[in-house]
Structure formats: structure tokens, C-alpha cells
């Protein structure tokens, strides 16, 4: 059994984050769960602003699996080539569209087991689709959440899955989707990977890094 003792101020931290980031939701732009899925697939190793630039064009004509499946992989590559790993992403998105059309009537499935069957979709992407897209209880852990959870003493997990399990124990289920955004925005705006702005951090009196 782990000896890890989570930060006893966890509930105060969550209340502060809820207040500070009350107005901040997803940075990715989308009009449907399918578009959210594609945007999250494009976002691996690419920042959300870059993804939005791509999808604002792409989704005008290709915002459904039916439409996107009309593109060949090289055509899709050309449309997303400003994002990292675009060849792999194009291959996976094209294959995902085909699977959605062949097996799910063009709808995005809403269980984790089905989502992770889609090419290029791992647990993190599946959790974003479940929580942000469908409002189901899931908590996706990305690089910001992983780092902030460690610094705040919410987890010492060595993998995203372990951090997810710790966060799900500490955060009430009704707040999982919101907490996903709180931690991401806090990591982006204040608790930067290299230069955390501890002096201006609203959590500085509760953070184990400064206590
Ligand atoms: S006090 Fe510093 S390390 Fe702690 S959460 Fe704030 S920015 Fe991050």
C-alpha cells in the first residue's frame, strides 16, 4: 500500500480553483461531440490555438464523420499539416471516421471501452469526450493536470492513470469535468512547467511547494 497522504487542504484548494476559473471552459472549439473528438485527436503535442486555427477551416465543410470520410488520407494531411504528427493524426482520424460510420451509425459512442477502440484514441482522449462531450463522470489527465496535481500534493502517481485515480478519490464526482478545466487553466496561466508564478498564485498559502 502507498504511504502517500494527500494535501489536507485539498477541499480549500478546489474551492479556490472553482472560484478563480469559474468562467473558463474548454479552449478547443467544437459544435458537436464528433468535432470535439477530432479536435482532441489533433491536440496531441499541438497547442489548442493551433488546433482551433485548423478546425475553423476544416469543420466548415468536413464537420461530420460522413463529410470527413470523403477525404483521402493525403487530402486530410494537407488540411492539418500545420499541427505536429499530422501524418499519423490524418491516418487515425480517417480510420476513426470509417469505424464510426461502419459500426456506430456515424455517432460517437459514449463508453470508454468503445471509445478506446477508435484508432488513435487513448484513455485521455476518451475521458475528455466522456466528460466534456457527454457530461459523464470521467477525469482526463493531461500534462498540465499531471504537473499541477503533483505540485499541489494531490498525487504522487507516476503515470496519468495513477494521477487520475488519486484525483477521482479526492474530487467529488460532480466536479470531475470542471476540475479538469481548473487544473489545466491553472497550469497554463500560473503554475507553468518551468516558471511557476508562485508569488501571484491564489493557492500559495495552501501549496506544499511553499509550506
Ligand atoms: S504556489 Fe507555485 S507551485 Fe504551488 S500551485 Fe501555485 S504556482 Fe504552482
XYZ file of C-alpha atoms and ligand atoms in Angstrom:
219
model
C 0.000 0.000 0.000
C 1.197 3.533 -0.770
C 2.135 5.765 2.187
C 1.039 8.803 0.236
C -1.023 11.280 2.247
C -2.810 13.798 0.042
C -2.767 17.501 0.850
C -5.171 18.056 3.785
C -6.085 21.400 2.188
C -7.424 19.705 -0.944
C -11.001 20.899 -0.455
C -9.887 24.511 0.161
C -7.737 24.348 -2.970
C -10.642 23.025 -5.025
C -12.920 25.774 -3.713
C -10.344 28.412 -4.687
C -9.830 26.930 -8.151
C -13.602 26.786 -8.652
C -13.816 30.495 -7.882
C -10.782 31.634 -9.888
C -11.571 29.600 -13.013
C -15.371 29.721 -12.830
C -15.648 31.263 -16.289
C -13.069 29.061 -18.014
C -14.194 26.065 -20.022
C -12.656 24.134 -22.912
C -10.142 26.027 -25.047
C -10.850 23.811 -28.062
C -13.655 24.984 -30.360
C -16.313 22.492 -31.475
C -20.002 22.261 -32.310
C -20.610 18.557 -31.721
C -19.137 15.624 -29.832
C -17.644 14.366 -33.090
C -15.869 17.691 -33.622
C -14.628 17.608 -30.024
C -13.238 14.120 -30.627
C -11.370 15.239 -33.766
C -10.098 18.404 -32.052
C -8.740 16.407 -29.109
C -7.102 13.930 -31.500
C -5.430 16.867 -33.264
C -4.283 18.441 -29.997
C -1.608 15.865 -29.097
C 1.694 17.767 -28.990
C -0.011 20.804 -30.530
C -1.404 23.791 -28.669
C -5.130 24.428 -28.653
C -4.866 27.735 -30.567
C -3.184 25.954 -33.440
C -5.848 23.240 -33.416
C -8.603 25.883 -33.463
C -6.999 27.558 -36.488
C -7.131 24.236 -38.319
C -10.629 23.187 -37.263
C -12.211 26.588 -38.010
C -11.451 25.813 -41.660
C -11.781 22.046 -41.580
C -15.176 21.868 -39.856
C -16.848 24.287 -42.281
C -17.035 21.564 -44.934
C -15.936 18.475 -43.016
C -17.548 18.734 -39.612
C -19.234 15.308 -39.622
C -17.825 11.791 -39.963
C -19.754 11.403 -43.215
C -18.119 14.500 -44.712
C -14.657 13.928 -43.282
C -14.638 10.330 -44.560
C -14.892 11.732 -48.090
C -11.327 12.996 -47.808
C -8.429 10.714 -48.696
C -5.659 10.466 -46.117
C -3.318 12.681 -48.235
C -6.109 15.271 -48.618
C -6.668 15.285 -44.869
C -2.917 15.518 -44.248
C -2.814 18.654 -46.385
C -5.557 20.257 -44.292
C -3.949 19.533 -40.923
C -0.272 19.752 -41.799
C 0.383 22.730 -39.514
C -0.040 20.521 -36.467
C 2.534 18.098 -35.105
C 2.377 14.403 -36.041
C -0.091 15.283 -38.789
C 0.505 12.172 -40.889
C -0.311 9.860 -38.030
C -3.263 12.001 -36.975
C -4.678 12.039 -40.510
C -4.437 8.248 -40.718
C -6.121 7.788 -37.335
C -8.877 10.353 -37.923
C -9.710 8.820 -41.311
C -9.836 5.317 -39.794
C -11.923 6.576 -36.871
C -14.457 8.139 -39.256
C -14.761 4.855 -41.133
C -15.275 2.906 -37.909
C -17.885 5.393 -36.667
C -19.781 5.050 -39.943
C -19.417 1.261 -40.199
C -20.178 0.331 -36.600
C -21.830 3.243 -34.823
C -24.156 4.770 -37.426
C -21.941 7.856 -37.594
C -22.375 8.601 -33.876
C -19.587 8.876 -31.311
C -20.008 6.065 -28.759
C -20.296 7.040 -25.122
C -18.460 4.341 -23.237
C -14.727 4.327 -22.566
C -14.421 0.750 -23.821
C -15.876 1.706 -27.198
C -14.004 4.992 -27.465
C -10.569 3.462 -26.915
C -11.272 1.052 -29.780
C -11.192 4.024 -32.157
C -7.792 4.372 -33.888
C -5.614 6.963 -32.137
C -7.958 7.306 -29.152
C -6.395 6.582 -25.771
C -7.771 6.872 -22.272
C -7.119 10.640 -22.014
C -8.979 11.455 -25.228
C -11.782 9.079 -24.276
C -12.129 10.766 -20.880
C -12.325 14.238 -22.450
C -15.068 13.042 -24.801
C -16.959 11.383 -21.956
C -16.761 14.287 -19.513
C -16.686 17.384 -21.713
C -18.657 15.960 -24.640
C -21.252 13.818 -22.898
C -21.204 15.174 -19.335
C -20.394 11.713 -17.963
C -18.168 11.170 -14.921
C -14.574 10.965 -16.156
C -11.440 12.968 -15.454
C -8.850 13.274 -18.200
C -5.251 13.857 -17.078
C -3.033 15.792 -19.466
C 0.464 17.157 -18.889
C -0.782 20.292 -17.031
C -3.068 18.317 -14.752
C -0.341 15.774 -14.053
C 2.121 18.502 -13.035
C -0.320 20.628 -11.009
C -1.697 17.584 -9.175
C 1.847 16.681 -8.115
C 2.802 20.199 -7.028
C -0.385 20.665 -5.029
C 0.053 17.360 -3.254
C -2.993 15.699 -4.775
C -0.983 12.777 -6.128
C 2.436 11.236 -6.383
C 1.313 8.889 -9.147
C 3.939 8.081 -11.742
C 1.506 7.644 -14.616
C -1.520 9.641 -15.833
C -3.764 6.703 -14.877
C -2.416 6.722 -11.306
C -2.910 10.501 -11.035
C -6.416 10.123 -12.445
C -7.238 7.550 -9.761
C -5.929 9.842 -6.980
C -7.831 12.857 -8.307
C -11.024 10.852 -8.629
C -10.707 9.900 -4.965
C -10.106 13.493 -3.822
C -12.546 15.373 -6.033
C -16.311 14.864 -5.806
C -17.596 13.110 -8.927
C -19.902 16.012 -9.775
C -16.809 18.256 -10.132
C -14.604 15.981 -12.256
C -15.326 17.668 -15.589
C -14.949 21.160 -14.114
C -11.790 20.211 -12.181
C -10.250 19.046 -15.454
C -10.517 22.641 -16.725
C -9.492 24.242 -13.408
C -6.230 22.303 -13.306
C -5.465 22.908 -16.978
C -6.034 26.673 -16.740
C -4.074 26.897 -13.527
C -1.188 25.048 -15.173
C -1.295 27.282 -18.224
C -1.692 30.639 -16.543
C 0.083 30.336 -13.205
C 1.724 27.005 -12.411
C 3.909 26.910 -15.508
C 6.124 23.851 -16.025
C 9.388 25.803 -15.893
C 8.454 29.044 -14.172
C 5.547 28.716 -11.788
C 4.381 32.163 -10.704
C 4.145 31.268 -7.023
C 4.192 34.865 -5.814
C 0.933 35.663 -7.570
C -0.639 32.247 -7.182
C -4.028 32.227 -5.429
C -3.032 28.894 -3.855
C 0.314 29.953 -2.417
C -0.912 29.742 1.193
C -2.146 26.170 0.578
C 0.528 24.739 -1.728
C 3.026 22.240 -0.274
C 5.753 23.709 -2.525
C 5.782 26.846 -0.363
C 4.852 25.491 3.042
S 2.238 28.055 -5.301
Fe 3.569 27.739 -7.075
S 3.862 25.520 -7.271
Fe 2.081 25.877 -5.913
S 0.313 25.791 -7.292
Fe 0.901 27.936 -7.120
S 2.287 28.299 -8.837
Fe 2.119 26.076 -8.570
